[in-house]
Amino acid sequence: MKKTLLFLALCLFLSSCGWFNKQPEIATVLAKHFDNKLYKKFDTVAYDLIFSKKMDEVRHNLSNPKVTKAFYAAHKNNPILITRFYTNGGIDTLESYLKGSKADGFNPEIFHLNELTGLLKTLDSNKFKNIEEVYPVIAELEIKTADALLKYSSFIKYGSVNPLRLFNRYSIAVKRPDSLKLDSVLNTEDLVSVLKNAQPTSKSYVDLKRELAVYRDNLKSENDPAIRIIKLNMERLRWQLPIQTDEVVMVNIPDFSLTWFNKSDTLTHMNVCVGGKREEGYAEKMKAYLKSGNLDDKPKNHETPQLVSVFNAIQVNPIWNIPVSIAQSEIYWQARKDPYYLSNNNIKVYMRGKQVYDPDTIQWDQYPREKLPFEFKQGSGEGNALGKFKFIFDNSSSIYLHDTNNKRGFKLANRAISHGCVRIEKPLEFAQLMVRNKSQYDDLRMDVNLPPVDTTRMPQFKKKQAKRIDTLNVFQLKPTWFATRKKVSVVISYYTAWAENGKVQFRPDVYNYDGILWDAIKKYM
């Protein structure tokens, strides 16, 4: 301790004697700006002590303490932001953006607005009696400016929360600010550009932001449920999805709809059916199931995951590889109840990779449901649950878009009825947009027993029909594969409010995700 005090005293002595380098830049900038020689006495060693102490006091309240500390360590604790942006109005511009964050749904105080404003007024007043009074103001203003800049630019550009940490069935690797991006924000030479570039520019966001202002004017209450729903959907729109294509097939789960966009143009729109909502009390029931291991205790959860991918194939007349969960919870019981259920529904049974040719004779009570040694596949045809088309894209949840043999579901108001995949209302129209050319589309049509658009190919179609009705040879319908056009993304999303034609469209929170999101972000709103 004595050595430390002796070292500090020596440093102060040497500094007063002019042994150190030239006058720091902050001293030159402030002295010129205020036309006050007091600031020329600015001593970096004395300031460093104050800054370090202040940083230790507030580091636990910083949004990115590691990035902030590393930045100032690399710059010897110099007040970089005040030096660069105080006299040219950059920090005033930051203050203005912080005030404007209310229009984005945020509470400006989460960015230290009042503290920042107070510190700026103190420095602006230029009423310091000695240079020692300047140091704590500069130190706190520098730290608060850095944290406000990092937090604001991050929240506005990327959202205030990471959805991957909130939702089990959120499989989108949204873009998030890493330490390099945050460091580049602090190292900027153009603060105004950083603030401008952080602003969301999508039409969806800008329109909903405008409607938030309208609802505030009309309702006069920040606590109105409509205001809350708009805010949390603005948060969803801030999440940066990794979409790299102009054409995007957007499925919105709460709206039970699909819209195909080519940039700002809409190519088609149709109804969809999505996965059913998880059982009430799911968390507690899952605990009971994990404890008992009894499948009867296992709660149902067929919620469609949120994801982003790119289409890569169409399977026409698909085979349905029935998931184990469905086999255990549904197929097993149907087969026990009706020995002809499997054959009547064109479901083939496999054991250790080999087909069981007489599934109607299986003694199901000899096999525990939890350890069924069988695999089930439903063959191509009219009764197939996937219908005539399956649209495939890479994802970790074995999810795809498909046709269905149950068209009645599209007339329901609540279309959360599937096992998780997305059923689409107009699969043939969808397939036509997805294939590469007209010839491929005619091939696809003929495979589902529809005549080609190109009438010169009718002889080929008639030959295919003849094979189907040939009584001497058994015709077996098999799946065929088609490549899709390149660079068509699929986004399965979840929006319960959006702006459309100057009005906000609200939809039911079908999976109860709004409450989860609001609990995570309300402290920022």
Short mmCIF file of N, CA and C in Angstrom, two decimals, residues 246-310:
data_model
loop_
_atom_site.label_atom_id
_atom_site.label_comp_id
_atom_site.label_asym_id
_atom_site.label_seq_id
_atom_site.Cartn_x
_atom_site.Cartn_y
_atom_site.Cartn_z
N ASP A 246 -34.24 -12.81 -52.41
CA ASP A 246 -35.29 -11.85 -52.71
C ASP A 246 -36.67 -12.47 -52.54
N GLU A 247 -36.77 -13.76 -52.88
CA GLU A 247 -38.06 -14.44 -52.77
C GLU A 247 -38.15 -15.14 -51.40
N VAL A 248 -39.23 -14.86 -50.71
CA VAL A 248 -39.42 -15.39 -49.36
C VAL A 248 -40.85 -15.89 -49.20
N VAL A 249 -40.98 -17.14 -48.78
CA VAL A 249 -42.28 -17.69 -48.42
C VAL A 249 -42.43 -17.51 -46.90
N MET A 250 -43.34 -16.63 -46.52
CA MET A 250 -43.51 -16.27 -45.11
C MET A 250 -44.77 -16.92 -44.55
N VAL A 251 -44.58 -17.79 -43.58
CA VAL A 251 -45.71 -18.39 -42.86
C VAL A 251 -45.84 -17.67 -41.52
N ASN A 252 -47.01 -17.12 -41.25
CA ASN A 252 -47.25 -16.48 -39.97
C ASN A 252 -48.21 -17.36 -39.16
N ILE A 253 -47.69 -17.96 -38.11
CA ILE A 253 -48.46 -18.94 -37.34
C ILE A 253 -49.76 -18.37 -36.77
N PRO A 254 -49.76 -17.22 -36.08
CA PRO A 254 -51.03 -16.73 -35.51
C PRO A 254 -52.07 -16.35 -36.57
N ASP A 255 -51.63 -16.01 -37.77
CA ASP A 255 -52.56 -15.64 -38.84
C ASP A 255 -52.99 -16.85 -39.65
N PHE A 256 -52.36 -18.01 -39.42
CA PHE A 256 -52.65 -19.24 -40.18
C PHE A 256 -52.61 -18.95 -41.68
N SER A 257 -51.55 -18.24 -42.09
CA SER A 257 -51.47 -17.84 -43.50
C SER A 257 -50.05 -17.98 -44.03
N LEU A 258 -49.97 -18.02 -45.35
CA LEU A 258 -48.68 -18.06 -46.06
C LEU A 258 -48.73 -16.99 -47.14
N THR A 259 -47.66 -16.21 -47.23
CA THR A 259 -47.53 -15.20 -48.27
C THR A 259 -46.18 -15.35 -48.94
N TRP A 260 -46.20 -15.40 -50.26
CA TRP A 260 -44.96 -15.53 -51.04
C TRP A 260 -44.60 -14.16 -51.59
N PHE A 261 -43.45 -13.63 -51.13
CA PHE A 261 -42.98 -12.32 -51.56
C PHE A 261 -41.81 -12.45 -52.53
N ASN A 262 -41.81 -11.58 -53.52
CA ASN A 262 -40.60 -11.34 -54.33
C ASN A 262 -40.27 -9.88 -54.13
N LYS A 263 -39.32 -9.63 -53.21
CA LYS A 263 -39.05 -8.28 -52.72
C LYS A 263 -40.34 -7.71 -52.13
N SER A 264 -40.89 -6.63 -52.72
CA SER A 264 -42.11 -6.04 -52.16
C SER A 264 -43.37 -6.55 -52.85
N ASP A 265 -43.23 -7.38 -53.89
CA ASP A 265 -44.39 -7.91 -54.60
C ASP A 265 -44.90 -9.19 -53.96
N THR A 266 -46.21 -9.36 -53.94
CA THR A 266 -46.83 -10.58 -53.42
C THR A 266 -47.18 -11.49 -54.59
N LEU A 267 -46.61 -12.70 -54.60
CA LEU A 267 -46.86 -13.65 -55.68
C LEU A 267 -48.09 -14.50 -55.40
N THR A 268 -48.30 -14.85 -54.14
CA THR A 268 -49.51 -15.61 -53.78
C THR A 268 -49.72 -15.51 -52.27
N HIS A 269 -50.96 -15.78 -51.87
CA HIS A 269 -51.32 -15.78 -50.45
C HIS A 269 -52.35 -16.89 -50.24
N MET A 270 -52.22 -17.63 -49.17
CA MET A 270 -53.15 -18.74 -48.93
C MET A 270 -53.21 -19.08 -47.44
N ASN A 271 -54.27 -19.79 -47.10
CA ASN A 271 -54.42 -20.28 -45.73
C ASN A 271 -53.51 -21.47 -45.49
N VAL A 272 -53.14 -21.65 -44.23
CA VAL A 272 -52.36 -22.82 -43.83
C VAL A 272 -52.92 -23.37 -42.53
N CYS A 273 -52.60 -24.62 -42.25
CA CYS A 273 -52.83 -25.22 -40.94
C CYS A 273 -51.47 -25.45 -40.29
N VAL A 274 -51.35 -25.14 -39.02
CA VAL A 274 -50.08 -25.28 -38.31
C VAL A 274 -50.25 -26.24 -37.14
N GLY A 275 -49.16 -26.45 -36.42
CA GLY A 275 -49.17 -27.39 -35.30
C GLY A 275 -50.08 -26.98 -34.17
N GLY A 276 -50.65 -27.97 -33.53
CA GLY A 276 -51.53 -27.72 -32.40
C GLY A 276 -50.79 -27.19 -31.19
N LYS A 277 -51.49 -26.40 -30.40
CA LYS A 277 -50.92 -25.82 -29.18
C LYS A 277 -50.59 -26.91 -28.17
N ARG A 278 -49.54 -26.70 -27.41
CA ARG A 278 -49.19 -27.66 -26.36
C ARG A 278 -50.29 -27.72 -25.30
N GLU A 279 -50.33 -28.86 -24.61
CA GLU A 279 -51.36 -29.05 -23.57
C GLU A 279 -51.23 -28.00 -22.46
N GLU A 280 -52.37 -27.69 -21.86
CA GLU A 280 -52.34 -26.81 -20.68
C GLU A 280 -51.56 -27.51 -19.56
N GLY A 281 -50.80 -26.73 -18.83
CA GLY A 281 -50.00 -27.30 -17.76
C GLY A 281 -48.87 -28.18 -18.27
N TYR A 282 -48.37 -27.83 -19.45
CA TYR A 282 -47.37 -28.68 -20.13
C TYR A 282 -46.13 -28.90 -19.27
N ALA A 283 -45.61 -27.85 -18.66
CA ALA A 283 -44.37 -27.95 -17.90
C ALA A 283 -44.50 -28.94 -16.74
N GLU A 284 -45.60 -28.83 -16.00
CA GLU A 284 -45.79 -29.73 -14.86
C GLU A 284 -46.03 -31.16 -15.30
N LYS A 285 -46.78 -31.32 -16.38
CA LYS A 285 -47.04 -32.67 -16.90
C LYS A 285 -45.76 -33.32 -17.43
N MET A 286 -44.91 -32.50 -18.02
CA MET A 286 -43.64 -33.04 -18.52
C MET A 286 -42.76 -33.51 -17.37
N LYS A 287 -42.80 -32.79 -16.25
CA LYS A 287 -42.04 -33.23 -15.08
C LYS A 287 -42.54 -34.59 -14.59
N ALA A 288 -43.87 -34.74 -14.59
CA ALA A 288 -44.46 -36.02 -14.16
C ALA A 288 -44.06 -37.14 -15.11
N TYR A 289 -44.05 -36.85 -16.40
CA TYR A 289 -43.68 -37.86 -17.39
C TYR A 289 -42.21 -38.27 -17.24
N LEU A 290 -41.33 -37.30 -17.05
CA LEU A 290 -39.91 -37.60 -16.90
C LEU A 290 -39.66 -38.44 -15.65
N LYS A 291 -40.53 -38.25 -14.66
CA LYS A 291 -40.38 -39.02 -13.42
C LYS A 291 -40.92 -40.44 -13.58
N SER A 292 -42.06 -40.57 -14.30
CA SER A 292 -42.70 -41.89 -14.40
C SER A 292 -42.23 -42.69 -15.60
N GLY A 293 -41.89 -42.00 -16.70
CA GLY A 293 -41.52 -42.69 -17.93
C GLY A 293 -42.69 -43.32 -18.63
N ASN A 294 -43.89 -43.07 -18.15
CA ASN A 294 -45.11 -43.65 -18.71
C ASN A 294 -45.62 -42.74 -19.83
N LEU A 295 -45.78 -43.29 -21.05
CA LEU A 295 -46.22 -42.50 -22.18
C LEU A 295 -47.59 -41.88 -21.97
N ASP A 296 -48.40 -42.51 -21.12
CA ASP A 296 -49.71 -41.94 -20.85
C ASP A 296 -49.60 -40.60 -20.12
N ASP A 297 -48.47 -40.38 -19.47
CA ASP A 297 -48.24 -39.12 -18.76
C ASP A 297 -47.64 -38.04 -19.65
N LYS A 298 -47.20 -38.43 -20.84
CA LYS A 298 -46.48 -37.47 -21.70
C LYS A 298 -47.45 -36.47 -22.31
N PRO A 299 -47.26 -35.17 -22.05
CA PRO A 299 -48.17 -34.16 -22.60
C PRO A 299 -47.89 -33.92 -24.09
N LYS A 300 -48.91 -33.51 -24.81
CA LYS A 300 -48.76 -33.27 -26.24
C LYS A 300 -48.22 -31.87 -26.50
N ASN A 301 -47.31 -31.79 -27.46
CA ASN A 301 -46.78 -30.49 -27.89
C ASN A 301 -46.46 -30.60 -29.38
N HIS A 302 -47.36 -30.08 -30.20
CA HIS A 302 -47.18 -30.13 -31.64
C HIS A 302 -46.92 -28.75 -32.24
N GLU A 303 -46.49 -27.81 -31.41
CA GLU A 303 -46.29 -26.44 -31.90
C GLU A 303 -45.27 -26.40 -33.03
N THR A 304 -45.63 -25.71 -34.10
CA THR A 304 -44.73 -25.54 -35.24
C THR A 304 -43.57 -24.63 -34.84
N PRO A 305 -42.33 -25.06 -35.08
CA PRO A 305 -41.19 -24.21 -34.70
C PRO A 305 -41.03 -23.01 -35.62
N GLN A 306 -40.44 -21.96 -35.09
CA GLN A 306 -40.06 -20.81 -35.92
C GLN A 306 -38.69 -21.11 -36.52
N LEU A 307 -38.54 -20.88 -37.82
CA LEU A 307 -37.29 -21.24 -38.49
C LEU A 307 -37.13 -20.45 -39.77
N VAL A 308 -35.90 -20.49 -40.30
CA VAL A 308 -35.56 -19.92 -41.61
C VAL A 308 -34.75 -20.95 -42.36
N SER A 309 -35.11 -21.19 -43.62
CA SER A 309 -34.35 -22.13 -44.44
C SER A 309 -34.55 -21.78 -45.91
N VAL A 310 -34.10 -22.66 -46.80
CA VAL A 310 -34.24 -22.47 -48.24
C VAL A 310 -34.77 -23.76 -48.85
#
